């Protein structure tokens, strides 16, 4: 019930391409869905987040698509750059509660 | 934006000793602090949740006597790994929830027990 699934485990994209990472959740009570970016040896940094009353949110090159009925959400990184190479975690939470993190996707953007 | 300062960033200690990790919210009040552990190439696993002035709530399988959490003020929470052993070597990360909502992660502490 609390699990968040994430795929793919790793992703290699050419510079300028689109990176797509997918997540699925089980608990329909979750009401906050953030994406975090983590570089080696650093803590996660919030990239973008969405609430279930919105189907899409865009911030710069980053877009979250949310499908409430399917209990799925995805991160799209447009015009991917080598500097985007990092591990990305999706997460889900109930407001005020701890996050449940997906297992992570290691993204490598080739120059 | 909100900043959580976590120290130390790296620590190496001998087996059997204790290590204290600090997380400070620099420009906001953190009503709740979450402590996570992350093993190499794995996701973040919640260890415990602490609210200012009250005892921490530990996740199943996390020894509360080994991982002491103190959240004495709205800007400071500490995690002490007592009698550390090599299997405690990991990346420890705190996350603070502000009184008005929003979550900010610390930069993490790499603990190596030798």
PDB file of N, CA and C in Angstrom, chain B residues 7-8 10-22 66-68 78-85 92 109-113:
ATOM      1  N   UNK B   7      25.764  18.598   9.349  1.00  0.00           N
ATOM      2  CA  UNK B   7      27.190  18.414   9.638  1.00  0.00           C
ATOM      3  C   UNK B   7      27.408  17.202  10.523  1.00  0.00           C
ATOM      4  N   UNK B   8      28.519  16.501  10.378  1.00  0.00           N
ATOM      5  CA  UNK B   8      29.533  16.741   9.347  1.00  0.00           C
ATOM      6  C   UNK B   8      29.097  16.141   8.011  1.00  0.00           C
ATOM      7  N   UNK B  10      31.211  14.328   6.183  1.00  0.00           N
ATOM      8  CA  UNK B  10      31.859  13.015   6.185  1.00  0.00           C
ATOM      9  C   UNK B  10      32.448  12.762   7.562  1.00  0.00           C
ATOM     10  N   UNK B  11      32.373  11.530   8.013  1.00  0.00           N
ATOM     11  CA  UNK B  11      32.988  11.170   9.280  1.00  0.00           C
ATOM     12  C   UNK B  11      33.435   9.722   9.225  1.00  0.00           C
ATOM     13  N   UNK B  12      34.619   9.517   9.745  1.00  0.00           N
ATOM     14  CA  UNK B  12      35.159   8.163   9.873  1.00  0.00           C
ATOM     15  C   UNK B  12      35.380   7.916  11.356  1.00  0.00           C
ATOM     16  N   UNK B  13      34.848   6.840  11.864  1.00  0.00           N
ATOM     17  CA  UNK B  13      35.009   6.566  13.284  1.00  0.00           C
ATOM     18  C   UNK B  13      35.382   5.109  13.494  1.00  0.00           C
ATOM     19  N   UNK B  14      35.910   4.848  14.652  1.00  0.00           N
ATOM     20  CA  UNK B  14      36.296   3.483  14.992  1.00  0.00           C
ATOM     21  C   UNK B  14      35.081   2.718  15.504  1.00  0.00           C
ATOM     22  N   UNK B  15      35.084   1.447  15.264  1.00  0.00           N
ATOM     23  CA  UNK B  15      34.005   0.592  15.724  1.00  0.00           C
ATOM     24  C   UNK B  15      33.865   0.694  17.240  1.00  0.00           C
ATOM     25  N   UNK B  16      32.641   0.847  17.697  1.00  0.00           N
ATOM     26  CA  UNK B  16      32.397   0.943  19.124  1.00  0.00           C
ATOM     27  C   UNK B  16      32.235   2.359  19.636  1.00  0.00           C
ATOM     28  N   UNK B  17      32.601   3.333  18.825  1.00  0.00           N
ATOM     29  CA  UNK B  17      32.458   4.732  19.245  1.00  0.00           C
ATOM     30  C   UNK B  17      31.116   5.281  18.782  1.00  0.00           C
ATOM     31  N   UNK B  18      30.799   6.486  19.253  1.00  0.00           N
ATOM     32  CA  UNK B  18      29.532   7.124  18.894  1.00  0.00           C
ATOM     33  C   UNK B  18      29.785   8.331  18.009  1.00  0.00           C
ATOM     34  N   UNK B  19      28.838   8.591  17.156  1.00  0.00           N
ATOM     35  CA  UNK B  19      28.946   9.714  16.223  1.00  0.00           C
ATOM     36  C   UNK B  19      27.660  10.527  16.266  1.00  0.00           C
ATOM     37  N   UNK B  20      27.810  11.846  16.304  1.00  0.00           N
ATOM     38  CA  UNK B  20      26.641  12.719  16.311  1.00  0.00           C
ATOM     39  C   UNK B  20      26.562  13.484  15.005  1.00  0.00           C
ATOM     40  N   UNK B  21      25.375  13.482  14.432  1.00  0.00           N
ATOM     41  CA  UNK B  21      25.114  14.220  13.198  1.00  0.00           C
ATOM     42  C   UNK B  21      24.096  15.303  13.516  1.00  0.00           C
ATOM     43  N   UNK B  22      24.366  16.509  13.060  1.00  0.00           N
ATOM     44  CA  UNK B  22      23.481  17.646  13.341  1.00  0.00           C
ATOM     45  C   UNK B  22      22.796  18.156  12.089  1.00  0.00           C
ATOM     46  N   UNK B  66      20.043   2.553  19.545  1.00  0.00           N
ATOM     47  CA  UNK B  66      21.276   2.692  18.787  1.00  0.00           C
ATOM     48  C   UNK B  66      21.305   4.024  18.036  1.00  0.00           C
ATOM     49  N   UNK B  67      20.180   4.429  17.551  1.00  0.00           N
ATOM     50  CA  UNK B  67      20.075   5.676  16.795  1.00  0.00           C
ATOM     51  C   UNK B  67      19.263   6.668  17.628  1.00  0.00           C
ATOM     52  N   UNK B  68      19.986   7.460  18.397  1.00  0.00           N
ATOM     53  CA  UNK B  68      19.338   8.404  19.307  1.00  0.00           C
ATOM     54  C   UNK B  68      19.040   9.705  18.571  1.00  0.00           C
ATOM     55  N   UNK B  78      19.353  16.298  16.147  1.00  0.00           N
ATOM     56  CA  UNK B  78      20.586  15.526  16.073  1.00  0.00           C
ATOM     57  C   UNK B  78      20.291  14.034  16.034  1.00  0.00           C
ATOM     58  N   UNK B  79      21.136  13.323  15.337  1.00  0.00           N
ATOM     59  CA  UNK B  79      21.099  11.868  15.280  1.00  0.00           C
ATOM     60  C   UNK B  79      22.434  11.369  15.796  1.00  0.00           C
ATOM     61  N   UNK B  80      22.404  10.560  16.844  1.00  0.00           N
ATOM     62  CA  UNK B  80      23.624   9.979  17.385  1.00  0.00           C
ATOM     63  C   UNK B  80      23.614   8.486  17.134  1.00  0.00           C
ATOM     64  N   UNK B  81      24.628   8.036  16.429  1.00  0.00           N
ATOM     65  CA  UNK B  81      24.801   6.603  16.196  1.00  0.00           C
ATOM     66  C   UNK B  81      25.691   6.087  17.317  1.00  0.00           C
ATOM     67  N   UNK B  82      25.131   5.308  18.207  1.00  0.00           N
ATOM     68  CA  UNK B  82      25.890   4.851  19.361  1.00  0.00           C
ATOM     69  C   UNK B  82      26.522   3.488  19.079  1.00  0.00           C
ATOM     70  N   UNK B  83      27.711   3.291  19.659  1.00  0.00           N
ATOM     71  CA  UNK B  83      28.428   2.034  19.495  1.00  0.00           C
ATOM     72  C   UNK B  83      28.389   1.586  18.026  1.00  0.00           C
ATOM     73  N   UNK B  84      28.907   2.455  17.191  1.00  0.00           N
ATOM     74  CA  UNK B  84      28.820   2.206  15.742  1.00  0.00           C
ATOM     75  C   UNK B  84      29.611   0.971  15.328  1.00  0.00           C
ATOM     76  N   UNK B  85      29.080   0.283  14.347  1.00  0.00           N
ATOM     77  CA  UNK B  85      29.748  -0.885  13.778  1.00  0.00           C
ATOM     78  C   UNK B  85      29.831  -0.712  12.267  1.00  0.00           C
ATOM     79  N   UNK B  92      23.630   9.223   5.699  1.00  0.00           N
ATOM     80  CA  UNK B  92      22.498   9.616   6.526  1.00  0.00           C
ATOM     81  C   UNK B  92      22.045  11.020   6.103  1.00  0.00           C
ATOM     82  N   UNK B 109      25.330  13.037   5.365  1.00  0.00           N
ATOM     83  CA  UNK B 109      26.553  12.706   6.103  1.00  0.00           C
ATOM     84  C   UNK B 109      26.983  11.304   5.714  1.00  0.00           C
ATOM     85  N   UNK B 110      28.198  11.211   5.201  1.00  0.00           N
ATOM     86  CA  UNK B 110      28.748   9.902   4.848  1.00  0.00           C
ATOM     87  C   UNK B 110      29.473   9.357   6.073  1.00  0.00           C
ATOM     88  N   UNK B 111      28.929   8.318   6.680  1.00  0.00           N
ATOM     89  CA  UNK B 111      29.537   7.706   7.865  1.00  0.00           C
ATOM     90  C   UNK B 111      30.251   6.426   7.455  1.00  0.00           C
ATOM     91  N   UNK B 112      31.506   6.361   7.829  1.00  0.00           N
ATOM     92  CA  UNK B 112      32.299   5.151   7.607  1.00  0.00           C
ATOM     93  C   UNK B 112      32.811   4.670   8.951  1.00  0.00           C
ATOM     94  N   UNK B 113      32.475   3.461   9.308  1.00  0.00           N
ATOM     95  CA  UNK B 113      32.919   2.880  10.567  1.00  0.00           C
ATOM     96  C   UNK B 113      33.989   1.831  10.262  1.00  0.00           C
TER      97      UNK B 113
END
